[in-house]
CSV table of C-alpha atoms and ligand atoms in Angstrom, one decimal:
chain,number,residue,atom,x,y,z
A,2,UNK,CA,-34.4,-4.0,-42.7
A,3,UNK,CA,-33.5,-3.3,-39.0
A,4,UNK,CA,-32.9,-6.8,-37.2
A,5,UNK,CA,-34.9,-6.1,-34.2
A,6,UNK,CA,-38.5,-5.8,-34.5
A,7,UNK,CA,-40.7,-3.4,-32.8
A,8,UNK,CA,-41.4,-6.0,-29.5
A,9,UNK,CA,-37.6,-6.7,-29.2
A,10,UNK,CA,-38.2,-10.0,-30.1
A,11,UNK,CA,-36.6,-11.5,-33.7
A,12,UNK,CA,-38.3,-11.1,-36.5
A,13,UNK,CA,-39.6,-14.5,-37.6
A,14,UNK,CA,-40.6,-15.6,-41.1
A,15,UNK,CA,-44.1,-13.7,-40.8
A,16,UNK,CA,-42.4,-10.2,-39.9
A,17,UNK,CA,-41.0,-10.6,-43.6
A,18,UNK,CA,-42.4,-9.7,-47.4
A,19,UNK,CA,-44.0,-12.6,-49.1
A,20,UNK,CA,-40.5,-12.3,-51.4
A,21,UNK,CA,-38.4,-12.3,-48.7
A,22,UNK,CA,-39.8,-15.4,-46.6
A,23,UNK,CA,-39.8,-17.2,-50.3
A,24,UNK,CA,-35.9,-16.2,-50.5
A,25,UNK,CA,-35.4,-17.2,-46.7
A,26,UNK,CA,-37.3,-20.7,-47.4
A,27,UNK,CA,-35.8,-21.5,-50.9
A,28,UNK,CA,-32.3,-21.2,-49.4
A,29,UNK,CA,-33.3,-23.7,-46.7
A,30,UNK,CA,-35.2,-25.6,-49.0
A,31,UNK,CA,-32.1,-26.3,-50.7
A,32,UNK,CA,-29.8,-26.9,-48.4
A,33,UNK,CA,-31.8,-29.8,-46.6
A,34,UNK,CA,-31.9,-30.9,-50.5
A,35,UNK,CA,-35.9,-31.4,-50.7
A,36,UNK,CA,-37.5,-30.6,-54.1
A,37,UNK,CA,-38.1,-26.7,-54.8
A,38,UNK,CA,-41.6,-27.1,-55.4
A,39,UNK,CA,-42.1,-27.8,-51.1
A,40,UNK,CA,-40.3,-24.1,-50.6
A,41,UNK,CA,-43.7,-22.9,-52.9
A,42,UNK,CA,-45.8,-25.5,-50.2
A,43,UNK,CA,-44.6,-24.1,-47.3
A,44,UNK,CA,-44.8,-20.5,-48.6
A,45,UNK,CA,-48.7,-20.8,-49.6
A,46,UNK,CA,-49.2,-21.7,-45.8
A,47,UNK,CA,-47.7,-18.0,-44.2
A,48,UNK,CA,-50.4,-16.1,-46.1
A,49,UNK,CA,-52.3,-17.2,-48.9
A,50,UNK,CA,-53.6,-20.4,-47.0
A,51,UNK,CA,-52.2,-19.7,-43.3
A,52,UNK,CA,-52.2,-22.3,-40.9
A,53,UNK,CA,-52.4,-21.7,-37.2
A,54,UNK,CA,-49.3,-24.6,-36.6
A,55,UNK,CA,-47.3,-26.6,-38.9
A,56,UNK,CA,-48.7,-29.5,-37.9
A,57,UNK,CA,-52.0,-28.3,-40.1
A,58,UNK,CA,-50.2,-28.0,-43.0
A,59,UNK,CA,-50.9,-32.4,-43.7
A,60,UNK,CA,-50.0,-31.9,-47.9
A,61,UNK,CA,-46.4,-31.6,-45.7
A,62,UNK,CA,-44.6,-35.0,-44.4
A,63,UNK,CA,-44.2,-35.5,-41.0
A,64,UNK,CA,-40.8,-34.9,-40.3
A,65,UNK,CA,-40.7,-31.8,-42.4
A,66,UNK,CA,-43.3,-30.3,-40.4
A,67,UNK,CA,-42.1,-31.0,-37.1
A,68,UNK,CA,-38.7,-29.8,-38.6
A,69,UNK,CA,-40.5,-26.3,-39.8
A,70,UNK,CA,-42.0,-25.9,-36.1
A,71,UNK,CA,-38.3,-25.7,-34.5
A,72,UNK,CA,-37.1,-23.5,-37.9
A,73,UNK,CA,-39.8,-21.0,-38.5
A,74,UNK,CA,-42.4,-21.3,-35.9
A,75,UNK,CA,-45.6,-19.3,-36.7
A,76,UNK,CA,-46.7,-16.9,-34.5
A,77,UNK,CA,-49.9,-16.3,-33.0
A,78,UNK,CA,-52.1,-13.5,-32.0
A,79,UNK,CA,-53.7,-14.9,-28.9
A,80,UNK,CA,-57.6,-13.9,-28.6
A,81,UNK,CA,-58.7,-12.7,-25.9
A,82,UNK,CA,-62.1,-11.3,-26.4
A,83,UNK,CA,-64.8,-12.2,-29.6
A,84,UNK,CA,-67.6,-10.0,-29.1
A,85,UNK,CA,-70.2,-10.0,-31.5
A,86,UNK,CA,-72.4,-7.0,-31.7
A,87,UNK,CA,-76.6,-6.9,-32.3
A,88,UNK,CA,-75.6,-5.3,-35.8
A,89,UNK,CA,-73.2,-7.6,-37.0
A,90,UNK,CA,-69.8,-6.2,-35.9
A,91,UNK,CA,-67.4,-8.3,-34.3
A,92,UNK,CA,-64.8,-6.8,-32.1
A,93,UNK,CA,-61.1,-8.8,-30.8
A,94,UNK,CA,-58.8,-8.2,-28.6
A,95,UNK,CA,-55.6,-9.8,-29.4
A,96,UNK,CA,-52.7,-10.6,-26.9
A,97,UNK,CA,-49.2,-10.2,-28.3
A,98,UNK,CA,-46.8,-12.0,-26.8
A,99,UNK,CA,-45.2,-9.6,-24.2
A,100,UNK,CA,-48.5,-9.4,-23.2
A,101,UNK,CA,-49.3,-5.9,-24.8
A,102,UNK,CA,-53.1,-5.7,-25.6
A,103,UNK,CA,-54.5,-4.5,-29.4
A,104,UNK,CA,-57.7,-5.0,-31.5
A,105,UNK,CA,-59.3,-5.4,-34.4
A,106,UNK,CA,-62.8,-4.5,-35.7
A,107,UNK,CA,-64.7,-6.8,-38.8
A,108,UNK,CA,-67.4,-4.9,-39.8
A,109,UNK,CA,-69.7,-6.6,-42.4
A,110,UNK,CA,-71.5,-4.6,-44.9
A,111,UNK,CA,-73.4,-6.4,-47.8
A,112,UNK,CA,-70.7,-8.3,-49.5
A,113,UNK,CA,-67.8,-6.0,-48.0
A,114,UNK,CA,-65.9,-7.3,-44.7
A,115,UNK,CA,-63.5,-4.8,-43.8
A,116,UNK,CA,-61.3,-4.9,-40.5
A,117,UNK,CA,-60.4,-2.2,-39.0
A,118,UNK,CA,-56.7,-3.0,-37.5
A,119,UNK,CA,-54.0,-1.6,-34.7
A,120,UNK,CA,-50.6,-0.4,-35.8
A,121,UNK,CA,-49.1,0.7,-32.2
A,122,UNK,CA,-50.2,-0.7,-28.9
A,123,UNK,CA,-51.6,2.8,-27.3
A,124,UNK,CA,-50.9,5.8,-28.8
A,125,UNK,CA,-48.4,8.9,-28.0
A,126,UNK,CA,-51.1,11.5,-29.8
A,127,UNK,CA,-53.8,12.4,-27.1
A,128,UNK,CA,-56.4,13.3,-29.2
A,129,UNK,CA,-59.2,14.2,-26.6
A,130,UNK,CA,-61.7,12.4,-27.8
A,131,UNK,CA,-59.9,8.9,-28.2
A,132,UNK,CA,-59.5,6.0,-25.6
A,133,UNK,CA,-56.4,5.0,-27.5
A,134,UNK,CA,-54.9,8.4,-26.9
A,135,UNK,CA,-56.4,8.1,-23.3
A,136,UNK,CA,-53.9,5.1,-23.0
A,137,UNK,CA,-50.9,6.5,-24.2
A,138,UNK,CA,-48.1,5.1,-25.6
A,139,UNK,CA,-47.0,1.7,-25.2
A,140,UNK,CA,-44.9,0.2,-28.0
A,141,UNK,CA,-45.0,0.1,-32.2
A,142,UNK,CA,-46.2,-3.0,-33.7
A,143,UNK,CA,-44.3,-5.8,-36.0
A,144,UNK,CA,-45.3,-6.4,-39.3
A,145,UNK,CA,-46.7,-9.7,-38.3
A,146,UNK,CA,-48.4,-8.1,-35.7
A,147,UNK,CA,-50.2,-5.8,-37.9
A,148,UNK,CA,-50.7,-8.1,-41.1
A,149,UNK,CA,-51.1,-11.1,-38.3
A,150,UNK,CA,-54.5,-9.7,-37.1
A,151,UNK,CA,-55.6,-10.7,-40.6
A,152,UNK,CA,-54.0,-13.8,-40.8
A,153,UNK,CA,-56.0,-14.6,-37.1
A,154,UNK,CA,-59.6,-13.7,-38.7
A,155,UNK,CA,-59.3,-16.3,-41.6
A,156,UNK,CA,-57.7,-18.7,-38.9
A,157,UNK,CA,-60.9,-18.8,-36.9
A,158,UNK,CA,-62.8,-19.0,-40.5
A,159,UNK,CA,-61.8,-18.4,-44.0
A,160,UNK,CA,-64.8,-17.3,-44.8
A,161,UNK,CA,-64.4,-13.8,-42.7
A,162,UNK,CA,-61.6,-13.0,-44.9
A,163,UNK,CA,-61.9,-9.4,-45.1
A,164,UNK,CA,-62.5,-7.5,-48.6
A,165,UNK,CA,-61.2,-3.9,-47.3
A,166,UNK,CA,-58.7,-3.2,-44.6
A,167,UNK,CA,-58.7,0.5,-43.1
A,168,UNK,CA,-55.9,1.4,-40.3
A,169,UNK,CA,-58.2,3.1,-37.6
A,170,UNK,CA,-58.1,0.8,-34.4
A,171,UNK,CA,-55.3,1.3,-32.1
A,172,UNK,CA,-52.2,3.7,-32.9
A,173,UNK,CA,-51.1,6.3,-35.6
A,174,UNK,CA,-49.9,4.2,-38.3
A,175,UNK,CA,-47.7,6.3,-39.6
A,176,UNK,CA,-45.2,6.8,-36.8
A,177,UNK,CA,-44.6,3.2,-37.5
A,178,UNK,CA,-43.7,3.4,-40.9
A,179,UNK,CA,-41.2,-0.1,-40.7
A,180,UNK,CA,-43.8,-2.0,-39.7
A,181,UNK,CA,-46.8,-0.8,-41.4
A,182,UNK,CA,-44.6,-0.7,-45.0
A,183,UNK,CA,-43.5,-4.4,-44.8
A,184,UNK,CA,-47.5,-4.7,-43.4
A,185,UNK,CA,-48.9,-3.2,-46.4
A,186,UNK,CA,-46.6,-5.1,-48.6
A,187,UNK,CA,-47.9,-8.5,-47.1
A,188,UNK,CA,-51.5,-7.4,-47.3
A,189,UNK,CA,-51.5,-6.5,-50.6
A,190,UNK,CA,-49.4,-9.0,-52.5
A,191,UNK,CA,-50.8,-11.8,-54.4
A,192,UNK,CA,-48.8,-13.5,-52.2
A,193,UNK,CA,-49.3,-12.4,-49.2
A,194,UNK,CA,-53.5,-11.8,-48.3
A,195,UNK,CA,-53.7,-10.5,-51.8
A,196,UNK,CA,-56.0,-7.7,-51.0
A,197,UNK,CA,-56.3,-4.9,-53.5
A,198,UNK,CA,-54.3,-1.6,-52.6
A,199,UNK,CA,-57.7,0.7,-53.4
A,200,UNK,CA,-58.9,-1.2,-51.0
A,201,UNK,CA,-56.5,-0.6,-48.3
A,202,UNK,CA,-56.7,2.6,-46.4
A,203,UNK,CA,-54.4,4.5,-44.5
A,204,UNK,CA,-55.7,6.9,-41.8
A,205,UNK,CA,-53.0,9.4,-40.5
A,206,UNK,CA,-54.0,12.7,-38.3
A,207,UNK,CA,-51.4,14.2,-41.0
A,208,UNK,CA,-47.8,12.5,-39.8
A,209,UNK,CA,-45.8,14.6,-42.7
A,210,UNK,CA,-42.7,12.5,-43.4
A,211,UNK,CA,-45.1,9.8,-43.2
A,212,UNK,CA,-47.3,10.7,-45.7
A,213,UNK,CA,-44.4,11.4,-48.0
A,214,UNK,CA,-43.2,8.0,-47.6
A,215,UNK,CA,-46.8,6.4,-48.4
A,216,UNK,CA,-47.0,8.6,-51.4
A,217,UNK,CA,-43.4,7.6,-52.7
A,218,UNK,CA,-44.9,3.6,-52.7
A,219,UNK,CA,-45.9,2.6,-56.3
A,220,UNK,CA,-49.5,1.5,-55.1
A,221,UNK,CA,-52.7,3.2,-55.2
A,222,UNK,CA,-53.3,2.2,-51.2
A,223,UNK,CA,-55.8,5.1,-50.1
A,224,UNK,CA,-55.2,7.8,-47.5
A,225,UNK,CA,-57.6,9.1,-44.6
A,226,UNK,CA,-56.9,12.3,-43.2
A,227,UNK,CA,-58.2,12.8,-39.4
A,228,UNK,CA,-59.0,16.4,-39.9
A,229,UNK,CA,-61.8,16.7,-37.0
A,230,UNK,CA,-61.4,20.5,-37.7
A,231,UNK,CA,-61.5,23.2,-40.1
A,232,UNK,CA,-59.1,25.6,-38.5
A,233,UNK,CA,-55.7,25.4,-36.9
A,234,UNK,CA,-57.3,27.0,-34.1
A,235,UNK,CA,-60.0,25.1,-33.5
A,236,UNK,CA,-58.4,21.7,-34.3
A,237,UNK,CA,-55.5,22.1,-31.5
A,238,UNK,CA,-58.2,22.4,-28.8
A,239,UNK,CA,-59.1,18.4,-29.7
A,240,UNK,CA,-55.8,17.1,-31.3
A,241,UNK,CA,-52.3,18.1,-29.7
A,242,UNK,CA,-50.3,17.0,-33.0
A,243,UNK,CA,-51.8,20.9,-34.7
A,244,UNK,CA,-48.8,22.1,-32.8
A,245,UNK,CA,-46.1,20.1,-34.7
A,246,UNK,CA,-48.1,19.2,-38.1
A,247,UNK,CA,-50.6,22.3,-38.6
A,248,UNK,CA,-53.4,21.7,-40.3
A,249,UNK,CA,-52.0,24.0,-43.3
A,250,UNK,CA,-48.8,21.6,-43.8
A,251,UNK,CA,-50.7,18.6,-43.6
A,252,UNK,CA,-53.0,19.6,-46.5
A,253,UNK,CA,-50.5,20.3,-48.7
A,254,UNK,CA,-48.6,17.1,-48.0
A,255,UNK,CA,-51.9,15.4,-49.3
A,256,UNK,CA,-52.5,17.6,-52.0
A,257,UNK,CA,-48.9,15.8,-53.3
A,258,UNK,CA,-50.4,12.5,-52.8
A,259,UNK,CA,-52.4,12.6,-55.9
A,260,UNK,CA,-55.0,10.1,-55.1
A,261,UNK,CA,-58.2,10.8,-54.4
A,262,UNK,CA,-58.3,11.3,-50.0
A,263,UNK,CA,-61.0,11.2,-47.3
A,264,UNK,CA,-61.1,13.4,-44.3
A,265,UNK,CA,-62.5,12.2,-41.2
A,266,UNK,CA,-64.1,14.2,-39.2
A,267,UNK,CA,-65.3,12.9,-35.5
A,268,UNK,CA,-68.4,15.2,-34.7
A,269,UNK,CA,-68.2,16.4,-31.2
A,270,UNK,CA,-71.0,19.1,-29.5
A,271,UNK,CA,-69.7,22.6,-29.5
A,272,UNK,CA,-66.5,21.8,-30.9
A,273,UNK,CA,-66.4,21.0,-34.3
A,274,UNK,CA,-70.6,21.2,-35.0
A,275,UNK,CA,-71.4,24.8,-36.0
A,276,UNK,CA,-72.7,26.1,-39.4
A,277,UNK,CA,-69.3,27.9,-39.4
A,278,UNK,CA,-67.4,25.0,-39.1
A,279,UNK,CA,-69.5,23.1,-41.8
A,280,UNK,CA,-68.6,26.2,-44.6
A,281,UNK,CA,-65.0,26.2,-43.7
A,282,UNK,CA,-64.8,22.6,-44.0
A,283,UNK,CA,-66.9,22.4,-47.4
A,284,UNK,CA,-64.3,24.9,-48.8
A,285,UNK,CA,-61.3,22.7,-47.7
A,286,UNK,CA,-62.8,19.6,-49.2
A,287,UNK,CA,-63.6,21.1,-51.9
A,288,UNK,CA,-60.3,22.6,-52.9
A,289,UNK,CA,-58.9,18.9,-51.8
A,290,UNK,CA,-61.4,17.0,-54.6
A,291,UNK,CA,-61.7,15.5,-50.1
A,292,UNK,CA,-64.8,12.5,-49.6
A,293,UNK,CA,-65.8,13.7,-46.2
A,294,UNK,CA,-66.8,10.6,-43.8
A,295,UNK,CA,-68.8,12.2,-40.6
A,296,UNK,CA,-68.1,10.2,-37.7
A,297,UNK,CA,-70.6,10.3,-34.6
A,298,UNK,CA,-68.4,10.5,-31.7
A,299,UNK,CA,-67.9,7.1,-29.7
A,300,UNK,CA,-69.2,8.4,-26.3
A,301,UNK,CA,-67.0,5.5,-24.6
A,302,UNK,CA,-64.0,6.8,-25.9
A,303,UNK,CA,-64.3,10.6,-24.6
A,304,UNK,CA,-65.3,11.4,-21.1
A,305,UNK,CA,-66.5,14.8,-20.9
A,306,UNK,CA,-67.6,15.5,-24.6
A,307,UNK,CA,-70.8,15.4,-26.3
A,308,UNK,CA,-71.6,13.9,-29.5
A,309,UNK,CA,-73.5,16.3,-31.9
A,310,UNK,CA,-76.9,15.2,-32.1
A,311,UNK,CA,-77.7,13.3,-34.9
A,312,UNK,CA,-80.4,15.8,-37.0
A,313,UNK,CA,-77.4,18.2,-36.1
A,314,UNK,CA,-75.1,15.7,-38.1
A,315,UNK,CA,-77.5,15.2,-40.5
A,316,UNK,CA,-77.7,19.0,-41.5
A,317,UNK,CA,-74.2,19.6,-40.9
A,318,UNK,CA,-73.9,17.0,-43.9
A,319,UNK,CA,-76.5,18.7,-45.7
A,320,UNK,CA,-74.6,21.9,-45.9
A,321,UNK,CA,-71.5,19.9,-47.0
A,322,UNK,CA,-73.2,18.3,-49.8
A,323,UNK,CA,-75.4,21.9,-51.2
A,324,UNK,CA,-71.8,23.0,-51.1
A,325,UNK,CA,-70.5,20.0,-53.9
A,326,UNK,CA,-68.9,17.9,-51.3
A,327,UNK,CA,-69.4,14.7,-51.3
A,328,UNK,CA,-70.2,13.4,-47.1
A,329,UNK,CA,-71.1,10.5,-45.8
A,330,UNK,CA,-72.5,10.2,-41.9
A,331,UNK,CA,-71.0,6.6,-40.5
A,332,UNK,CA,-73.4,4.6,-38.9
A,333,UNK,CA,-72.1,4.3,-35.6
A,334,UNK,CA,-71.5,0.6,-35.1
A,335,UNK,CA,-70.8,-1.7,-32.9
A,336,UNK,CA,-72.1,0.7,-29.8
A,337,UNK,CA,-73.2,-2.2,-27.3
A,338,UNK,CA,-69.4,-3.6,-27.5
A,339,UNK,CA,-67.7,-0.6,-27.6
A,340,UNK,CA,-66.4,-0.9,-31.0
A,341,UNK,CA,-64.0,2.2,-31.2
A,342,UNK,CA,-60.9,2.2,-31.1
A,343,UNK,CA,-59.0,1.6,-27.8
A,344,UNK,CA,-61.9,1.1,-25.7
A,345,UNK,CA,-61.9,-2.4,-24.7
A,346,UNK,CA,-58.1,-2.4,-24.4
A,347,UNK,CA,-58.6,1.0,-22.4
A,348,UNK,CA,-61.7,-0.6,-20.1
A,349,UNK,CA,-59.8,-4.0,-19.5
A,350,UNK,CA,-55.7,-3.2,-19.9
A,351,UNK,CA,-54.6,-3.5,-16.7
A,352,UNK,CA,-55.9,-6.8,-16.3
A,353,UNK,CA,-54.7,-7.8,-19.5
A,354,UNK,CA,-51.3,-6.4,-19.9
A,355,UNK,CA,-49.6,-8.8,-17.1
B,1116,SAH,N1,-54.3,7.4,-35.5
B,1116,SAH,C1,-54.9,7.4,-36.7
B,1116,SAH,C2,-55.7,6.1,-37.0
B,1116,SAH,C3,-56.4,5.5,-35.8
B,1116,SAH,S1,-57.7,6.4,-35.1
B,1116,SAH,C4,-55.9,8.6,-36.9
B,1116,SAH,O1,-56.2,9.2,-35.9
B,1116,SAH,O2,-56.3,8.8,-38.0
B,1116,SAH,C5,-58.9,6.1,-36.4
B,1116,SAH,C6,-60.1,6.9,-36.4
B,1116,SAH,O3,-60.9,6.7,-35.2
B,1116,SAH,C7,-59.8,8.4,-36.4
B,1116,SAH,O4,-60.4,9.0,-37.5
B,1116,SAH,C8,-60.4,8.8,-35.1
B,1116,SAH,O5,-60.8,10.1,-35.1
B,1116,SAH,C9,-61.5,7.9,-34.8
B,1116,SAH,N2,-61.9,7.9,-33.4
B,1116,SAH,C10,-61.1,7.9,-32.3
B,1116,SAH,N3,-61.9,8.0,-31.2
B,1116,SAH,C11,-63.2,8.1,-31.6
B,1116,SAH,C12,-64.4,8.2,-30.9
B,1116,SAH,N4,-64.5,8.4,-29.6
B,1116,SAH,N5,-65.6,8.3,-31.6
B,1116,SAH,C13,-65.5,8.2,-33.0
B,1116,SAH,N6,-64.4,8.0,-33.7
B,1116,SAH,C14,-63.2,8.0,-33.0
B,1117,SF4,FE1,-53.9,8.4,-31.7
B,1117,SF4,FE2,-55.6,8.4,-33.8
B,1117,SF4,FE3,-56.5,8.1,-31.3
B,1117,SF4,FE4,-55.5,10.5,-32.1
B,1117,SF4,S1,-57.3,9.4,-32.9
B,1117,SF4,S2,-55.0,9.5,-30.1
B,1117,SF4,S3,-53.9,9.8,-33.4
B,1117,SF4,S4,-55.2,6.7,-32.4
């Protein structure tokens, strides 16, 4: 693993695996010759039990934890913004420490908590419709960064402990690869947040090497493709990235990722909508064995572009599903906080950068 981390800052004991942080605090264990079972204390405390400072961690004496505060001193996500929406969703924003801004989204459903988290600050793609792309780039994420927006949720209560985890707030997770592979390795292990890989999901607009490198992982996380499209043509008029992964490519490097995949699809007014659009799209999904999710657009997020009305989206899905696909319309949630991705970062950045 590359010594620097994506921030240029070290990577500290929560940029690493749950194996790796146990290696790095058995060895000091050790050598300040205290017994091994306080290496398996200290360890339960990065992810399984997190504290927000050593000084929480009371099972711990004293001196050891004011001795762990200089060694391994846990980072924070600093919050910025809570806001809770009328339907339940709760948006952050999260200050990293070089004062980049990112956020998260917990969305409840029944028993289901999933967060929606960032894996870049900004984003280099310019998808047309997204505030994130609106932004631009501004820097990848660390694995603590990513995994950490977790860890801050059950900080402020355990009991918001997400169930699912999908990557579709800020960035394209899989021009990070580093940081999102050591990320998914923390969120998933039994000793790390211990959250099932089928229930982690990957959303990618179809980054190729990427995809190949999620595939070649032994566990069954799940992949979203961004497809918004049906045809290269149509898709590069919304999503710059057609030019250097075309849509042809990209569907091929899923079919080798023999798991079941999702394309989303962001329905915008007289780009995407037609009856045309829906047929060519049923025919790809259905050759792909694709879930279709139907996203309304995110008006925030798009200046200039329509969202397809919703009895539009609603047949639209209807010719989808008389076709043998399976698609599902997203509620839109969150609207009164603008809960997609990049806008609050996009709204209040400059303020909250420096
Ligand atoms: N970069 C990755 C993951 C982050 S974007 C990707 O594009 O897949 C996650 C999802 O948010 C994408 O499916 C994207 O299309 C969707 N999205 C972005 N802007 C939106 C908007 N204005 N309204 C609705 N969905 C939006
Ligand atoms: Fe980047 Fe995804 Fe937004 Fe496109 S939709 S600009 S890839 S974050």
């Amino acid at each position: 693993m590359s010594n620097k981390s994506a921030n240029n800052l070290a990577p500290t004991i929560l940029d690493l695996t749950p194996d790796a942080a146990r290696e790095r605090l058995s060895t000091w264990v050790e050598g300040r010759k205290l017994p091994r079972f306080r290496g398996e204390q200290i360890h339960r405390r990065l992810w399984v039990q997190p504290v927000g400072a050593w000084s929480e961690a009371t099972e711990l004496p004293a001196a050891l934890r004011a001795e762990l505060e200089a060694e391994f001193p846990l980072r924070r996500l600093k919050e910025v913004v809570s806001e809770l929406s009328q339907d339940g969703t709760r948006k952050f924003l999260w200050r990293l420490d070089d004062g980049e801004a990112i956020e998260s989204v917990l969305i409840p459903s029944g028993s289901r908590r999933t967060l929606c988290i960032s894996s870049q600050a900004g984003c280099a793609l310019g998808c047309v419709f997204c505030a994130t792309g609106l932004m631009g780039f501004r820097r990848n994420l660390s694995p603590f960064e990513i995994a950490g927006q977790v860890r801050e949720v059950m900080l402020r209560d355990p009991a918001d402990k997400p169930s699912n985890i999908v990557f579709m707030g800020m960035g394209e997770p899989l021009l990070n690869w580093p940081g999102v592979d050591v990320a998914l390795t923390i969120l998933n292990n039994p000793e790390g947040l211990g959250i099932g890989a089928r229930h982690i999901t990957v959303s990618t607009v179809g980054i190729i090497p990427g995809m190949k490198k999620l595939a070649a992982r032994p566990e069954q996380f799940r992949l979203a493709i961004s497809l918004h499209a049906p045809t290269a043509e149509r898709r590069l008029a919304i999503m710059p990235i057609e030019k250097k992964y075309d849509l042809k490519a990209v569907l091929e490097a899923a079919a080798a990722f023999r798991k079941r995949i999702t394309f989303e699809y962001v329905m915008i007014g007289g780009k995407n909508d037609s009856d045309q659009d829906a047929d060519a799209l049923a025919a790809l999904a259905h050759k792909h064995g694709a879930l279709v999710n139907l996203l309304p657009l995110h008006p925030g997020g798009a200046p200039g572009l329509e969202p397809t009305p919703s009895n539009k989206i609603k047949n639209f899905a209807g010719r989808l599903q008389a076709r043998g696909v399976e698609a599902v319309v997203r509620r839109s949630r969150g609207l009164d906080i603008k809960a997609a991705c990049g806008q609050l970062a996009g709204q209040t950045g400059s303020d909250l950068t420096h």
